[in-house]
Amino acid sequence: MKKIILCLLMCVAAVCAKAQKVLDVDNQLDQHKFTFNDVAVLEDRTGKLNFADVTGKALVFKNNQSLYPSNNVNASTYWMRVRVRFDEALESNTRLIEFFDQTTDEVTAYLPDTNGTYKEVKSGANMGFSNRLFHHKNFEFLLKNATKGEHVYYFKVRSHNLVNIIMVYRTVGYFVRYALNEYLGYGLFYGMILIFCFHNLLMFIAVRRKHYLFYVFYVISVGLYEMSADGIAFQYLWPDMPVINHYGYGVALYLISFFALVFSKELLQVKYRAPLFNKLINWVIVLRSVYFLYCLMFAKGLFVYKFVEVIPLSVCFAAGIYIYGKGFQPARFFVLAYSILFVGFIIKALTALKLLTFLPSAVSYYSLSGCFVMEMVLLSFAIGDQVRLFKKEKEAADNEAMRQMKLNAELKDSINRELELQVAIRTKEVVEKSEKLQLQKEVIERQNRQLLTVNRQLELQAEEISRMNVLLEKDNVELKTSIERVTESRALSAELNFEEFSAKYPDQETCFGFLSSLKWKDGYSCTRCENTSYCGGRLPHSRRCTKCSYEESAIHNTIFENNRIPINKAFYITYLMYITNGTISSHQLSEKLQIRQSTCWTYAMRIKKVMQEKKRSKLKGDQQGWSTLVV
């Protein structure tokens, strides 16, 4: 039974094989695209079949029923088989088979040689560009066996993108002519992009308007996307890093959407002319950025869904139509540019769905690139139209300014005439008052002479008062010194209340100064390198070593280090602990200083520890009093 089934399968395979169309080649045929029944397809969902399995087992190849075969399941491996019959023996190494789509990950060709055996040749976007037979953006496989008769060629295709698998038979001479013309077209296209970028960059430098810079970034993004889609970027930008092929066009599409949105906002003045569209554009930017980051980090396969770019471009298009409807004239070229761009997207989408098979391949393949060029030209017109409108508005403003200046001049002349009349009247009044003042001046001079006599007497009295003031000032200085000496003595021994104590140490600056003089009374020495030279630090009364730059504050290595209460209150607690010999309670300290009892208790315990270490008997006889507890 198994043998019967096997025979039936082999018969079916034979029938299917006979149904496949064979390409007849003679010396006059330069090019042929494999379409419909030219290609037989076998889908390998496991991805484990090898060439021996495909050719040796009874596996059924199905004839392609659409214009071009495609990998409808990107997880599968697809085997393609084409048959070529050479009507006569042709010169070797002059024919090739070319694959068009540059984003296909792996293309492995199995080509028969003159001995009847198959040779494996690999290519694809996952291999370094230098491994290719020709340094060309497409994948080419040279047919070395062109002897008379029928030859069968197998190709294994695998790609994470959904691609149309376009195979073309060509002569090497035709391929060279076609490639040169194609690269000439690419040179013109990318040259235009560079010209647009350079022109608008100069305009940005000249007028400092941001939409020029955003337009430059948008055009560069379009160029990067086209280079990634065409394979030009792989050839010239990252030939030895094929992994970037998985991200290049996805990153470029995101940049196109991002800079299209910010450029549209700036050019159309969306923030002021359409606030609701401005909010919508901001949300689209955020959501598109989140989707891009997710694809970039977790699921690069989602980059293949290029239709998401229709959403941000549609928002820009709708905003342009709305603002143009509100009367903003520069938006007309913007709307026309996006209309053409949408036509390009529609043609590209219908081509991918194989609904525009009647169009020439060059038109369908390069439609989006041509629409991008026309869009860039029209957007340049939109920018120029905006500049023209701004110029017109500036001229109108200048004319209005001139008219206003003329009115101001007439008003100025009228005011001057009025002022001249007022000045004449005022001058007459001033002359009359001057005569009166002259009389008053004579009276004042007479009084001044009398005052001079009185002033001489007052000067004598002032000299006497000054002498007395000097004596009083001297007495005041002596008195103040005595008071300070008494206050300091009391602060060091007798108990003072907080107000009296604060008269000696009123603020942080005074306290830090006291600590600095006490800490370094025997001279400064760096605690790290023992250098004795220093300069001022960032904190009050701190000292910075001039050798190692180590900065030491006045409270470092003192009882007040890591202090969390005001320094003058910390002084007072130390003072009270000293004069009471540590007997004052934390509750009393809390009442005196209005500080929490737990904080006072913690601080009092720290001081008691220091007092025990330095011995109370020694502290009692020390003339410095409580200050010996500090360092």
XYZ file of C-alpha atoms in Angstrom:
631
model
C 0.000 0.000 0.000
C 2.783 2.409 0.881
C 4.467 1.683 -2.449
C 1.260 2.469 -4.316
C 0.885 5.821 -2.479
C 4.519 6.645 -3.150
C 4.079 5.877 -6.848
C 0.974 8.067 -6.975
C 2.827 10.953 -5.327
C 5.681 10.580 -7.771
C 3.204 10.598 -10.652
C 1.548 13.746 -9.297
C 4.977 15.371 -8.894
C 5.840 14.386 -12.447
C 2.592 15.835 -13.783
C 3.133 19.064 -11.840
C 6.696 19.234 -13.085
C 5.551 18.896 -16.658
C 2.966 21.638 -16.079
C 5.690 24.142 -15.150
C 6.604 26.497 -17.975
C 10.139 26.248 -19.379
C 11.997 29.407 -20.428
C 13.493 29.052 -23.912
C 16.714 31.032 -24.237
C 18.614 31.881 -27.360
C 21.439 34.277 -28.111
C 18.985 37.150 -28.729
C 17.223 37.068 -25.334
C 18.681 39.738 -23.005
C 16.124 39.695 -20.178
C 13.145 37.753 -18.882
C 11.139 38.103 -15.631
C 9.909 34.874 -14.090
C 6.171 35.277 -13.448
C 3.130 33.054 -12.922
C 3.872 29.487 -14.108
C 7.540 30.294 -14.749
C 8.190 29.542 -11.055
C 7.304 26.457 -9.016
C 7.131 26.955 -5.235
C 7.517 24.636 -2.257
C 6.805 25.937 1.246
C 8.877 24.432 4.075
C 7.111 25.348 7.310
C 9.698 23.510 9.425
C 12.706 25.153 7.807
C 14.605 21.838 8.082
C 14.531 20.592 4.487
C 17.829 20.551 2.662
C 18.602 20.374 -1.044
C 18.756 16.576 -1.015
C 15.300 16.422 0.596
C 13.828 18.806 -1.951
C 15.217 16.982 -4.995
C 15.198 13.420 -3.701
C 11.858 13.051 -1.908
C 8.445 13.061 -3.493
C 7.738 16.668 -2.527
C 5.275 18.539 -4.701
C 6.226 21.961 -6.091
C 3.182 24.055 -6.897
C 3.160 26.441 -9.834
C 2.992 30.104 -8.867
C -0.523 31.463 -9.581
C 0.160 35.171 -8.978
C 2.377 37.648 -10.807
C 5.295 37.030 -8.451
C 5.669 34.438 -5.680
C 5.877 35.755 -2.124
C 6.623 34.475 1.364
C 3.122 34.732 2.832
C 4.365 33.150 6.095
C 7.562 34.880 7.161
C 8.488 31.996 9.494
C 8.607 29.527 6.594
C 11.370 28.756 4.136
C 10.408 28.838 0.446
C 12.007 26.777 -2.304
C 11.765 28.149 -5.865
C 12.365 26.133 -9.012
C 12.769 27.508 -12.525
C 13.474 25.673 -15.750
C 15.605 27.157 -18.525
C 16.185 25.558 -21.931
C 19.162 26.837 -23.942
C 18.386 26.395 -27.634
C 22.079 26.530 -28.395
C 25.303 26.424 -26.427
C 26.101 29.927 -25.148
C 29.295 31.437 -23.850
C 29.844 30.577 -20.159
C 29.695 33.202 -17.376
C 27.649 35.607 -19.526
C 24.205 34.908 -18.022
C 22.842 35.443 -14.522
C 19.670 35.299 -12.458
C 18.964 38.363 -10.312
C 16.713 38.802 -7.253
C 15.266 42.284 -6.886
C 14.145 42.687 -3.261
C 17.129 43.890 -1.197
C 15.559 43.184 2.222
C 15.409 39.390 1.762
C 17.424 37.835 4.595
C 18.809 34.729 2.898
C 18.876 33.582 -0.746
C 20.665 30.299 -1.469
C 21.019 29.244 -5.124
C 21.669 25.662 -6.300
C 23.127 25.941 -9.787
C 24.026 22.972 -12.038
C 27.513 22.827 -13.472
C 28.794 21.079 -16.594
C 29.219 17.822 -14.649
C 25.546 17.674 -13.683
C 26.183 18.373 -10.016
C 24.739 21.350 -8.140
C 26.824 24.088 -6.583
C 25.510 26.057 -3.597
C 25.897 29.864 -3.694
C 24.631 32.077 -0.843
C 23.636 35.712 -0.712
C 21.153 37.933 1.122
C 20.812 40.897 3.451
C 22.147 38.857 6.396
C 25.560 38.444 4.726
C 28.286 41.048 4.490
C 28.165 43.089 1.302
C 31.724 42.136 0.359
C 30.604 38.488 -0.054
C 28.481 39.269 -3.100
C 29.388 38.235 -6.624
C 28.859 41.784 -7.918
C 28.997 44.903 -5.758
C 25.416 45.714 -6.618
C 22.383 46.372 -4.429
C 20.495 43.281 -5.774
C 21.396 39.592 -5.435
C 22.978 38.081 -8.574
C 23.876 34.451 -9.319
C 26.110 33.732 -12.313
C 25.081 30.805 -14.565
C 28.328 29.059 -15.401
C 26.687 26.195 -17.325
C 25.041 27.459 -20.511
C 25.287 24.262 -22.577
C 22.481 23.332 -24.934
C 19.530 21.654 -23.262
C 17.222 22.083 -20.270
C 18.578 23.116 -16.885
C 16.750 23.253 -13.546
C 17.677 25.879 -10.946
C 16.638 25.801 -7.286
C 16.571 28.721 -4.868
C 15.940 28.683 -1.130
C 14.512 31.973 0.206
C 13.997 33.008 3.832
C 13.051 36.466 5.101
C 11.420 37.948 8.170
C 9.831 40.541 5.846
C 6.850 39.826 3.621
C 8.419 40.315 0.172
C 7.597 39.687 -3.462
C 10.234 37.310 -4.810
C 11.108 38.798 -8.186
C 13.583 36.755 -10.251
C 14.973 37.970 -13.579
C 17.101 36.204 -16.179
C 19.629 38.607 -17.759
C 22.771 38.655 -19.791
C 25.775 40.193 -18.035
C 25.999 42.908 -20.686
C 22.351 43.891 -20.228
C 22.814 43.804 -16.445
C 25.770 46.203 -16.658
C 23.836 48.676 -18.854
C 20.790 48.478 -16.614
C 22.858 48.845 -13.408
C 24.710 51.904 -14.722
C 21.467 53.616 -15.703
C 19.892 52.696 -12.379
C 22.804 54.058 -10.345
C 22.729 57.218 -12.454
C 19.093 57.639 -11.446
C 20.002 57.045 -7.802
C 22.761 59.640 -8.078
C 20.306 62.218 -9.413
C 17.746 61.375 -6.710
C 20.141 61.525 -3.767
C 21.885 64.531 -5.302
C 18.554 66.373 -5.244
C 18.137 65.390 -1.604
C 21.570 66.811 -0.780
C 20.774 70.018 -2.663
C 17.495 70.413 -0.765
C 19.310 69.820 2.527
C 22.147 72.225 1.777
C 19.827 74.966 0.533
C 17.508 74.804 3.537
C 20.435 74.539 5.944
C 21.807 77.801 4.521
C 18.339 79.350 4.887
C 18.231 78.236 8.516
C 21.646 79.778 9.179
C 20.496 83.007 7.469
C 17.038 83.519 9.017
C 17.166 81.220 12.098
C 13.667 79.814 11.565
C 13.280 76.313 12.973
C 11.106 74.885 10.202
C 14.105 75.042 7.829
C 16.114 72.815 10.187
C 13.209 70.390 10.674
C 12.784 70.236 6.895
C 16.486 69.360 6.520
C 16.090 66.493 9.017
C 12.921 65.330 7.246
C 14.644 65.242 3.845
C 17.639 63.381 5.320
C 15.218 60.838 6.841
C 13.544 60.334 3.449
C 16.957 59.788 1.879
C 17.931 57.290 4.589
C 14.686 55.347 4.099
C 15.106 55.209 0.317
C 18.736 54.104 0.717
C 17.683 51.375 3.163
C 14.842 50.197 0.911
C 17.027 50.242 -2.216
C 20.001 48.525 -0.577
C 22.215 51.545 -1.286
C 22.710 52.143 2.448
C 23.933 48.551 2.908
C 26.349 49.004 0.038
C 27.851 52.335 1.086
C 27.002 53.048 4.753
C 27.232 49.723 6.654
C 28.555 47.055 4.250
C 30.139 44.964 7.011
C 27.238 45.197 9.486
C 24.270 43.364 7.918
C 22.431 43.322 11.249
C 21.621 47.002 10.718
C 19.481 45.970 7.710
C 16.860 44.774 10.207
C 16.611 48.258 11.729
C 17.659 50.760 9.054
C 14.368 51.281 7.235
C 12.368 51.066 10.484
C 14.458 53.815 12.111
C 14.245 55.904 8.940
C 10.437 55.557 8.782
C 10.172 56.682 12.407
C 12.373 59.706 11.710
C 10.254 60.549 8.649
C 7.085 60.519 10.764
C 8.660 62.432 13.654
C 10.212 65.222 11.611
C 7.166 65.416 9.299
C 5.021 66.099 12.369
C 7.315 68.686 13.978
C 7.960 70.334 10.582
C 4.219 70.563 9.920
C 3.647 72.090 13.361
C 6.275 74.734 12.752
C 5.461 75.520 9.106
C 1.668 75.688 9.524
C 1.876 77.408 12.941
C -0.470 74.700 14.243
C -0.075 75.747 17.874
C -1.757 79.105 17.199
C -3.976 78.320 14.196
C -5.328 74.896 15.239
C -4.776 74.116 18.968
C -6.763 70.850 18.797
C -4.615 69.568 15.939
C -1.555 70.643 17.921
C -2.605 68.400 20.820
C -3.404 65.571 18.401
C 0.024 65.863 16.747
C 1.741 65.817 20.151
C -0.118 62.618 21.099
C 0.721 61.007 17.760
C 4.423 61.853 18.309
C 4.333 60.231 21.764
C 2.482 57.100 20.616
C 4.647 56.693 17.503
C 7.782 57.029 19.660
C 6.524 54.394 22.104
C 5.728 52.007 19.231
C 9.170 52.640 17.710
C 10.974 51.930 20.990
C 8.975 48.748 21.486
C 9.869 47.548 17.975
C 13.507 48.529 18.451
C 13.956 46.755 21.785
C 11.552 43.832 21.745
C 10.036 43.056 18.321
C 11.996 44.273 15.326
C 9.730 42.136 13.136
C 6.983 44.745 13.627
C 9.010 47.158 11.488
C 7.553 45.404 8.435
C 4.146 46.970 9.101
C 4.896 50.164 7.249
C 1.234 51.130 6.996
C 1.416 52.652 10.501
C 3.179 55.626 8.904
C -0.124 56.497 7.218
C -1.466 57.651 10.608
C 1.026 60.497 11.327
C 1.091 61.532 7.658
C -2.733 61.598 7.599
C -2.752 63.814 10.693
C -0.334 66.231 8.976
C -2.469 66.147 5.820
C -5.678 66.825 7.764
C -4.042 69.666 9.714
C -2.851 71.231 6.437
C -6.343 71.020 4.898
C -7.930 72.532 8.016
C -5.462 75.418 8.252
C -5.690 76.083 4.498
C -9.457 76.250 4.904
C -8.910 78.905 7.576
C -7.170 81.097 4.987
C -3.465 80.409 5.588
C -2.143 80.568 2.014
C 1.254 78.777 2.452
C -0.716 75.633 3.370
C -1.872 75.196 -0.260
C 1.499 73.838 -1.425
C 1.680 71.732 1.742
C -1.703 70.128 0.986
C -0.726 69.527 -2.650
C 2.595 67.961 -1.579
C 0.900 65.526 0.790
C -1.752 64.714 -1.813
C 0.995 63.589 -4.186
C 2.712 61.674 -1.378
C -0.511 59.821 -0.596
C -0.858 58.915 -4.273
C 2.632 57.379 -4.063
C 1.677 55.426 -0.942
C -1.498 54.148 -2.602
C 0.404 53.010 -5.719
C 3.012 51.292 -3.537
C 0.337 49.560 -1.438
C -1.642 48.374 -4.473
C 1.576 47.131 -6.066
C 2.410 45.147 -2.917
C -1.103 43.653 -3.080
C -0.471 42.779 -6.759
C -3.431 44.868 -7.966
C -1.481 47.061 -10.420
C 0.138 44.412 -12.582
C -0.639 46.427 -15.721
C 1.765 49.233 -14.699
C 5.375 49.124 -15.920
C 7.661 47.766 -13.204
C 9.758 50.949 -13.138
C 6.639 53.052 -12.482
C 5.352 50.828 -9.674
C 8.777 50.313 -8.065
C 9.938 53.951 -8.137
C 6.524 55.595 -7.674
C 7.091 56.436 -4.026
C 10.569 57.841 -4.701
C 9.182 60.091 -7.449
C 6.372 61.249 -5.182
C 8.899 62.010 -2.440
C 10.828 64.220 -4.894
C 7.686 66.095 -5.952
C 6.670 66.416 -2.300
C 10.046 67.905 -1.367
C 9.792 70.397 -4.234
C 6.264 71.445 -3.224
C 7.236 71.711 0.447
C 10.071 74.015 -0.637
C 7.422 76.088 -2.450
C 5.357 76.092 0.759
C 8.344 77.380 2.742
C 9.035 79.996 0.069
C 5.357 80.986 0.052
C 5.502 81.461 3.795
C 8.622 83.620 3.416
C 6.824 85.641 0.732
C 3.836 86.080 3.029
C 6.089 87.144 5.900
C 7.821 89.598 3.558
C 4.479 91.010 2.473
C 3.380 91.343 6.096
C 6.702 93.009 6.927
C 6.271 95.492 4.071
C 2.746 96.267 5.261
C 4.087 96.741 8.778
C 6.855 99.012 7.457
C 4.308 101.096 5.535
C 2.160 101.350 8.619
C 5.238 102.354 10.607
C 6.065 105.064 8.036
C 2.516 106.388 8.158
C 2.625 106.404 11.921
C 5.977 108.213 11.862
C 4.467 110.862 9.562
C 1.555 111.345 11.924
C 3.999 111.526 14.820
C 6.006 114.216 13.009
C 2.874 116.313 12.391
C 1.849 115.875 15.996
C 5.374 116.818 17.088
C 5.247 120.084 15.058
C 1.875 120.943 16.548
C 3.124 120.261 20.049
C 6.287 122.331 19.411
C 4.234 125.355 18.365
C 2.124 125.014 21.465
C 5.260 124.651 23.586
C 6.839 127.776 22.072
C 3.749 129.788 23.041
C 3.810 128.343 26.537
C 7.567 129.032 26.829
C 7.068 132.709 25.916
C 4.375 133.083 28.563
C 6.457 131.215 31.075
C 9.549 133.322 30.289
C 7.653 136.494 31.064
C 6.550 135.032 34.394
C 10.117 133.934 35.162
C 11.481 137.445 34.518
C 8.963 138.933 36.895
C 9.815 136.344 39.526
C 13.526 136.962 38.987
C 13.102 140.615 39.921
C 11.305 139.604 43.078
C 14.030 137.043 43.821
C 16.701 139.701 43.411
C 15.081 141.723 46.136
C 14.833 138.628 48.298
C 18.499 137.882 47.578
C 19.605 141.193 49.028
C 17.619 140.478 52.151
C 19.109 136.986 52.366
C 22.660 138.314 51.976
C 22.099 140.654 54.839
C 20.814 137.801 56.924
C 23.738 135.624 55.859
C 26.221 138.116 57.229
C 24.421 137.920 60.521
C 24.465 134.134 60.354
C 28.207 134.078 59.694
C 28.773 135.772 63.023
C 26.574 133.232 64.733
C 28.313 130.374 62.879
C 31.755 131.421 64.169
C 30.420 131.201 67.664
C 28.891 127.806 66.922
C 32.172 126.546 65.469
C 33.935 127.342 68.707
C 31.246 125.516 70.602
C 31.468 122.576 68.126
C 35.205 122.274 68.696
C 34.600 122.035 72.400
C 31.837 119.475 71.865
C 34.135 117.432 69.571
C 36.816 117.380 72.239
C 34.277 116.213 74.778
C 32.982 113.552 72.317
C 36.506 112.155 71.878
C 36.834 111.805 75.609
C 33.375 110.201 75.833
C 34.184 107.833 72.960
C 37.300 106.721 74.751
C 35.282 106.136 77.907
C 32.654 104.203 75.904
C 35.305 101.960 74.367
C 36.742 101.180 77.779
C 33.250 100.589 79.142
C 32.287 98.315 76.239
C 35.508 96.356 76.662
C 34.795 95.938 80.339
C 31.232 94.803 79.577
C 32.427 92.260 77.002
C 35.067 91.023 79.416
C 32.481 90.649 82.133
C 29.979 88.953 79.759
C 32.617 86.549 78.512
C 33.678 85.803 82.067
C 30.081 85.085 83.015
C 29.638 82.971 79.858
C 32.651 80.907 80.922
C 31.655 80.493 84.533
C 28.432 81.934 85.924
C 25.072 80.814 84.600
C 23.454 83.032 81.990
C 20.011 82.759 80.473
C 19.729 82.109 76.703
C 19.158 85.794 75.858
C 22.277 86.856 77.780
C 24.272 83.989 76.246
C 23.052 84.945 72.736
C 24.441 88.445 73.216
C 27.903 86.841 73.116
C 27.086 84.248 70.442
C 24.172 85.753 68.483
C 24.413 83.855 65.171
C 26.101 81.061 63.189
C 28.859 83.332 61.858
C 29.966 84.283 65.401
C 29.825 80.683 66.600
C 31.870 79.398 63.653
C 34.403 82.180 64.186
C 34.735 81.208 67.872
C 35.174 77.524 66.949
C 37.751 78.383 64.272
C 39.877 80.439 66.685
C 39.569 77.766 69.361
C 40.275 74.827 67.047
C 43.325 76.309 65.334
C 44.674 78.435 68.201
C 48.011 76.613 67.927
C 48.117 76.968 64.116
C 46.559 75.167 61.178
C 47.711 71.666 60.129
C 45.927 69.655 57.389
C 44.494 66.429 58.821
C 45.394 64.578 55.612
C 48.829 65.791 54.542
C 49.844 67.929 57.613
C 50.425 70.955 55.392
C 50.304 74.251 57.347
C 49.336 76.540 54.487
C 45.635 77.125 53.808
C 43.076 79.394 52.190
C 39.411 80.101 52.802
C 36.869 77.363 52.028
C 33.279 77.412 50.859
C 31.731 77.278 54.355
C 32.074 80.119 56.922
C 35.482 79.990 58.670
C 36.410 76.677 56.994
C 40.002 76.187 55.776
C 41.168 74.531 52.558
C 44.617 72.971 52.313
C 46.657 74.616 49.519
C 48.518 71.360 48.897
C 45.860 68.609 48.710
C 42.751 70.902 48.507
C 41.124 69.112 51.442
C 38.585 71.430 53.069
C 37.960 71.161 56.812
C 35.058 72.981 58.450
C 35.236 74.667 61.839
C 32.965 72.022 63.414
C 34.911 69.003 62.094
C 36.381 66.879 64.931
C 34.475 68.947 67.525
C 31.572 68.052 69.718
C 29.308 69.934 67.293
C 30.074 67.727 64.256
C 26.930 66.211 62.663
C 24.903 68.686 64.736
C 21.177 68.910 63.806
C 20.138 71.856 66.012
C 21.113 75.539 65.645
C 24.764 76.004 66.591
C 24.080 78.773 69.130
C 21.621 76.496 70.961
C 24.182 73.692 70.875
C 26.660 76.164 72.486
C 24.145 76.958 75.186
C 23.459 73.280 75.970
C 27.217 72.679 76.313
C 27.480 75.749 78.535
C 24.602 74.594 80.826
C 25.974 71.065 81.059
C 29.349 72.468 82.066
C 28.181 74.890 84.765
C 25.748 72.313 86.229
C 28.382 69.586 86.059
C 25.989 67.508 83.938
C 23.149 67.559 86.537
C 20.649 69.542 84.468
C 17.917 67.278 83.045
C 16.895 66.954 79.400
C 13.399 68.249 80.317
C 14.914 71.468 81.694
C 17.023 71.855 78.554
C 13.927 71.309 76.403
C 12.002 74.023 78.297
C 14.843 76.534 78.091
C 15.585 76.066 74.384
C 12.188 74.932 72.981
C 13.749 71.740 71.564
C 12.360 68.206 71.753
C 13.320 66.400 74.975
C 14.732 63.393 73.043
C 17.077 65.637 71.089
C 18.238 67.377 74.280
C 18.796 64.005 75.991
C 20.894 62.690 73.077
C 23.003 65.824 72.985
C 23.444 65.883 76.782
C 24.689 62.285 76.772
C 27.298 63.195 74.152
C 28.565 66.060 76.355
C 28.614 63.910 79.524
C 30.780 61.411 77.716
C 33.273 64.140 76.833
C 33.196 65.466 80.394
C 34.009 62.014 81.761
C 36.859 61.597 79.332
C 38.494 64.916 80.283
C 37.928 64.515 84.017
C 35.822 66.967 85.942
C 38.586 68.073 88.260
C 40.702 69.294 85.406
C 37.740 71.139 83.841
C 36.959 72.921 87.106
C 40.290 74.623 87.262
C 40.527 75.497 83.591
C 40.167 79.194 82.923
C 38.617 78.569 79.537
C 35.539 77.031 81.206
C 32.980 75.199 79.027
C 34.952 75.790 75.800
C 37.365 72.963 76.792
C 34.551 70.511 75.978
C 34.424 71.591 72.319
C 37.647 70.086 70.861
